[in-house]
XYZ file of C-alpha atoms in Angstrom:
360
model
C 15.094 47.261 -28.284
C 16.162 48.145 -24.806
C 13.096 50.187 -23.922
C 10.276 48.114 -25.432
C 7.033 48.667 -23.468
C 3.519 47.429 -23.125
C 0.563 49.498 -22.238
C -1.243 48.309 -19.096
C -4.396 49.588 -17.574
C -3.861 48.373 -14.017
C -4.844 45.455 -11.998
C -8.393 46.610 -11.465
C -9.261 47.284 -15.126
C -6.954 45.068 -17.241
C -7.427 41.407 -17.690
C -3.748 41.163 -18.576
C -1.436 40.684 -15.695
C 2.049 42.079 -15.187
C 3.388 38.451 -14.966
C 2.055 37.874 -18.513
C 3.723 41.059 -19.783
C 6.977 40.009 -18.052
C 6.988 36.830 -20.229
C 6.930 38.650 -23.485
C 10.519 38.371 -24.788
C 12.306 41.686 -25.002
C 9.811 43.630 -22.948
C 11.316 45.829 -20.150
C 8.789 48.578 -19.732
C 5.238 49.006 -18.598
C 3.440 52.124 -20.007
C 0.949 52.945 -17.327
C -1.304 55.547 -15.803
C -3.790 56.302 -13.017
C -7.261 55.926 -14.691
C -9.381 56.739 -11.693
C -8.087 60.298 -11.151
C -10.495 62.930 -12.432
C -9.143 64.867 -15.320
C -7.487 68.019 -14.031
C -6.800 66.755 -10.569
C -3.305 66.300 -9.240
C -2.341 62.609 -9.059
C -2.088 61.277 -5.546
C 1.482 60.355 -4.556
C 0.356 57.266 -2.791
C -1.355 55.863 -5.924
C 1.662 56.654 -8.069
C 3.904 54.878 -5.510
C 1.648 51.846 -5.488
C 1.734 51.570 -9.318
C 5.504 51.914 -9.390
C 5.915 49.262 -6.628
C 3.569 46.858 -8.515
C 5.444 47.199 -11.782
C 8.873 47.014 -10.148
C 7.898 43.821 -8.156
C 6.982 42.188 -11.470
C 10.609 42.786 -12.750
C 9.628 45.546 -15.104
C 10.209 49.286 -15.294
C 7.760 52.230 -15.261
C 9.292 55.266 -16.921
C 6.520 56.311 -19.351
C 3.055 57.526 -18.369
C 0.244 57.473 -20.900
C -1.660 59.641 -20.327
C -1.926 62.579 -18.002
C -4.999 63.963 -19.633
C -5.432 67.702 -19.987
C -8.557 69.433 -18.777
C -10.752 70.929 -21.374
C -10.644 74.359 -19.579
C -6.924 74.430 -20.629
C -7.687 73.618 -24.211
C -10.590 76.127 -24.385
C -8.590 78.777 -22.563
C -10.942 79.503 -19.723
C -9.765 81.581 -16.717
C -9.910 78.361 -14.551
C -7.095 76.835 -16.681
C -4.341 78.193 -14.367
C -5.643 76.003 -11.466
C -5.548 72.933 -13.563
C -2.164 73.808 -14.934
C -0.828 74.045 -11.318
C -2.259 70.559 -10.709
C -0.515 69.280 -13.838
C 2.736 70.674 -12.661
C 2.313 68.972 -9.299
C 1.673 65.734 -11.092
C 4.842 66.156 -13.088
C 6.824 66.610 -9.883
C 5.215 63.572 -8.270
C 5.844 61.403 -11.363
C 9.515 62.542 -11.523
C 9.918 61.538 -7.851
C 9.087 57.899 -9.019
C 11.454 57.786 -11.975
C 9.031 58.815 -14.783
C 10.855 60.175 -17.841
C 8.177 60.709 -20.422
C 4.522 61.720 -20.314
C 2.472 61.049 -23.339
C -0.540 63.405 -23.766
C -2.743 64.713 -26.558
C -4.459 68.094 -27.162
C -7.573 66.819 -29.047
C -10.839 68.700 -28.248
C -13.662 66.735 -26.594
C -12.871 63.412 -28.151
C -9.762 61.342 -28.022
C -9.085 58.925 -30.834
C -12.169 57.767 -32.762
C -13.288 54.592 -34.445
C -16.671 53.677 -35.845
C -16.532 49.959 -35.089
C -14.748 48.381 -32.122
C -15.048 44.796 -33.206
C -15.023 44.473 -37.059
C -14.501 40.879 -37.961
C -11.628 40.034 -40.489
C -11.645 37.042 -42.808
C -9.380 35.154 -40.427
C -12.008 35.491 -37.612
C -10.035 38.086 -35.608
C -11.653 41.255 -34.389
C -10.240 44.756 -34.964
C -11.221 48.414 -34.627
C -12.210 50.148 -37.815
C -12.951 53.585 -39.058
C -15.423 54.437 -41.860
C -16.424 58.134 -42.120
C -19.662 57.158 -43.704
C -20.663 55.550 -40.364
C -20.103 58.677 -38.408
C -23.379 60.033 -36.881
C -24.216 63.667 -36.950
C -25.128 63.811 -33.197
C -21.961 63.689 -31.086
C -24.078 62.294 -28.095
C -25.067 59.326 -30.179
C -21.397 58.666 -31.109
C -20.435 58.857 -27.457
C -23.097 56.305 -26.506
C -22.039 54.023 -29.289
C -18.329 54.084 -28.478
C -18.205 54.628 -24.776
C -20.096 51.427 -24.011
C -17.034 49.621 -25.281
C -16.839 45.948 -26.165
C -17.781 43.155 -23.799
C -17.546 45.485 -20.791
C -14.091 46.906 -21.632
C -13.987 50.501 -22.665
C -12.021 52.339 -25.263
C -9.372 54.461 -23.450
C -10.236 58.111 -23.567
C -13.940 57.442 -23.936
C -14.863 56.755 -20.358
C -18.552 57.731 -19.821
C -17.865 60.091 -16.949
C -15.477 62.169 -19.111
C -18.079 62.548 -21.921
C -21.372 62.799 -20.194
C -21.532 66.554 -20.788
C -20.548 66.472 -24.442
C -23.084 68.967 -25.688
C -22.067 71.537 -23.129
C -18.373 70.973 -24.141
C -19.292 71.559 -27.798
C -20.813 74.932 -26.790
C -17.663 75.832 -24.917
C -15.548 74.952 -27.941
C -17.745 76.983 -30.281
C -15.301 79.836 -30.684
C -12.104 77.758 -30.497
C -10.539 77.371 -33.978
C -7.120 75.948 -34.846
C -5.345 79.184 -34.244
C -6.977 79.607 -30.762
C -6.302 75.967 -29.857
C -2.714 76.438 -30.800
C -2.408 79.562 -28.635
C -3.843 77.656 -25.764
C -1.342 74.898 -26.254
C 1.449 77.397 -26.249
C 0.148 78.908 -22.976
C 0.101 75.398 -21.455
C 3.641 74.550 -22.664
C 5.160 77.812 -21.509
C 3.622 77.260 -18.056
C 4.785 73.691 -17.553
C 8.122 73.483 -19.427
C 10.217 75.051 -16.613
C 8.867 72.236 -14.357
C 9.601 69.560 -16.957
C 13.131 70.864 -17.425
C 13.683 70.983 -13.689
C 12.334 67.481 -13.083
C 13.888 65.979 -16.333
C 10.442 64.875 -17.547
C 9.727 65.087 -21.290
C 6.330 65.758 -22.725
C 5.405 63.787 -25.810
C 2.380 65.047 -27.666
C 0.391 62.307 -29.489
C -0.888 63.113 -32.994
C -4.605 63.461 -33.623
C -6.398 60.241 -34.465
C -7.667 60.231 -37.072
C -5.563 63.127 -38.303
C -8.267 65.453 -39.600
C -10.997 67.660 -38.207
C -14.139 65.934 -36.795
C -17.547 67.367 -35.923
C -16.340 70.910 -36.676
C -13.656 70.681 -33.960
C -10.136 71.733 -34.845
C -7.144 69.297 -34.819
C -3.669 70.714 -34.691
C -1.288 67.818 -34.685
C -2.008 66.030 -37.944
C 1.180 66.117 -39.998
C 4.822 67.205 -40.228
C 4.019 70.875 -40.658
C 1.809 70.837 -37.524
C 4.503 69.156 -35.548
C 7.122 71.675 -36.743
C 4.805 74.432 -35.568
C 4.264 72.809 -32.177
C 7.990 72.231 -31.712
C 8.594 75.899 -32.308
C 6.078 76.970 -29.605
C 8.709 76.162 -26.982
C 12.155 75.213 -28.346
C 13.189 72.499 -25.972
C 13.713 68.708 -26.159
C 11.188 68.577 -23.279
C 8.504 69.744 -25.813
C 8.367 66.611 -27.879
C 6.098 64.112 -29.566
C 4.865 60.578 -29.393
C 5.184 59.478 -33.054
C 2.269 57.138 -33.700
C 2.730 55.415 -36.962
C -0.922 54.359 -37.204
C -2.331 57.826 -36.432
C -0.071 59.675 -38.790
C -0.257 56.777 -41.314
C -4.057 57.200 -41.498
C -3.337 60.178 -43.756
C -1.567 58.587 -46.787
C 0.069 61.906 -47.555
C 2.177 61.669 -44.360
C 5.718 60.333 -45.128
C 6.318 58.351 -41.880
C 10.031 57.521 -42.375
C 10.713 61.251 -43.168
C 8.779 62.432 -40.087
C 10.734 59.942 -37.937
C 14.041 60.985 -39.345
C 13.280 64.605 -38.785
C 11.883 64.647 -35.231
C 13.918 61.661 -33.882
C 16.925 63.235 -35.476
C 16.221 66.481 -33.636
C 15.782 64.625 -30.398
C 12.082 65.669 -30.256
C 10.421 62.248 -30.194
C 11.149 60.254 -27.036
C 8.282 57.794 -27.495
C 7.034 55.764 -30.408
C 3.678 53.979 -30.979
C 4.383 51.336 -33.616
C 1.254 49.894 -35.346
C -0.061 49.045 -38.738
C -3.369 49.855 -40.425
C -4.963 48.716 -43.636
C -6.937 51.012 -46.012
C -10.153 49.413 -47.294
C -11.180 51.742 -50.053
C -9.487 53.262 -53.090
C -9.716 56.772 -51.634
C -7.845 55.598 -48.509
C -10.502 57.183 -46.191
C -11.510 53.948 -44.595
C -9.229 51.637 -42.570
C -9.022 49.062 -39.954
C -6.294 48.091 -37.528
C -4.151 45.142 -38.564
C -1.418 42.937 -37.197
C 1.950 44.675 -37.074
C 3.277 42.689 -39.958
C 3.927 44.889 -42.966
C 2.099 42.685 -45.458
C -0.974 42.617 -43.289
C -1.545 46.314 -43.601
C -0.821 49.427 -45.681
C 2.314 50.616 -43.740
C 5.849 49.495 -44.230
C 7.002 48.668 -40.719
C 10.452 47.678 -41.993
C 10.949 51.220 -43.291
C 9.599 52.621 -39.952
C 12.247 50.654 -37.907
C 14.898 51.461 -40.534
C 14.156 55.163 -40.067
C 14.370 54.827 -36.321
C 17.683 53.057 -36.526
C 19.086 55.564 -38.985
C 18.083 58.386 -36.618
C 19.838 56.846 -33.645
C 16.592 56.257 -31.745
C 17.158 55.203 -28.096
C 13.866 56.196 -26.510
C 10.772 54.275 -25.600
C 8.581 52.314 -27.916
C 5.545 50.072 -27.643
C 3.286 48.086 -29.937
C -0.053 49.795 -30.469
C -3.571 48.731 -31.317
C -3.746 45.169 -32.584
C -6.390 42.523 -33.150
C -8.248 40.327 -30.653
C -7.195 36.845 -31.604
C -7.427 33.273 -30.358
C -10.723 33.897 -28.674
C -9.428 36.673 -26.429
C -12.086 39.010 -25.046
C -9.652 41.938 -24.629
C -10.091 45.645 -24.457
C -10.552 46.973 -28.018
C -7.118 47.198 -29.577
C -5.393 46.177 -26.415
C -5.433 42.427 -26.188
C -2.394 40.413 -25.036
C -1.700 38.082 -27.839
C -1.526 40.242 -30.892
C 0.501 42.962 -29.144
C 2.948 40.227 -27.881
C 3.301 39.110 -31.496
C 3.819 42.710 -32.427
C 6.693 43.061 -29.964
C 8.415 39.855 -31.325
C 8.027 41.220 -34.934
C 9.245 44.743 -34.086
C 12.246 43.407 -32.103
C 13.059 41.113 -35.054
C 12.982 44.038 -37.469
C 15.157 46.110 -35.075
C 17.748 43.370 -34.695
C 17.912 42.969 -38.564
C 18.279 46.771 -39.373
C 20.728 47.390 -36.457
C 22.966 44.441 -37.335
C 23.030 45.474 -40.982
C 24.260 48.917 -39.904
C 27.278 47.335 -38.232
C 28.426 45.297 -41.207
């Protein structure tokens, strides 16, 4: 795949180097971000330029940013949101200047993606992230403490302590925000930034909620095909698109992944794909853990995922997503080097097979 990428957290916070990423066959893109910029602030051009220069010097491309996080005041709909939206528009213009084509983001209240165990041990000795709703604690502060401490000093992206230190106050602010209100606030945000995106040729790619159901009484509005169709209709433009995350959507067994891919890739509304596998661990399919990308290792058919992408003429950006920590690696939860590198090899092999079969 010509735009196969690898998420990288920067030289200061990622034990993986750009040189190691460059050695993964078929990898051309780094999916990066600035992780030290406070949420809501405009990204400094000098830091964007430095990131771009580092990636380019390693022989790789930087065309996707994940993520430019959205300030909670925008999601809640507070009067201060306009100031943060202006900062967001400035960030879009800055990123466009350095060749960025896609911005991955989410609109999840308070919490980003959630797991209840960051280092569950599998029978083969590898470690994975896992989710078990019976292990959720009723006090969100306790959950923040449990997750934000990370694993062996490496944090889970989106759960940085400084972002969540005022979680109880955030819950009070979200008290009157239901799904309808959250959707209206998303529309306000999209209507404000889309002219800038269109002028700069930068596509927004909304990530689905993970897991794809409500948590702690907070609404989630990007859980399935119908939610995605509603969001696409809020602003009818290819610049209002999606990151199709097979794992996040696949965590609800009612979601038909190949059908979702064919619809939204076919409509040119999905410029970015997160490809990963999960394995359900109970009959009700409410518990799961991450797995290797190999179809037989999990509950998702990755061959059918790649077939759907090929059938839809996908030519956007893709990266492997959460994998295992294997071979003794003390990597960031879900973001080690070795298993994601294996995932790239597997996904590229599937892609070669399905695309060659199409040409016969």
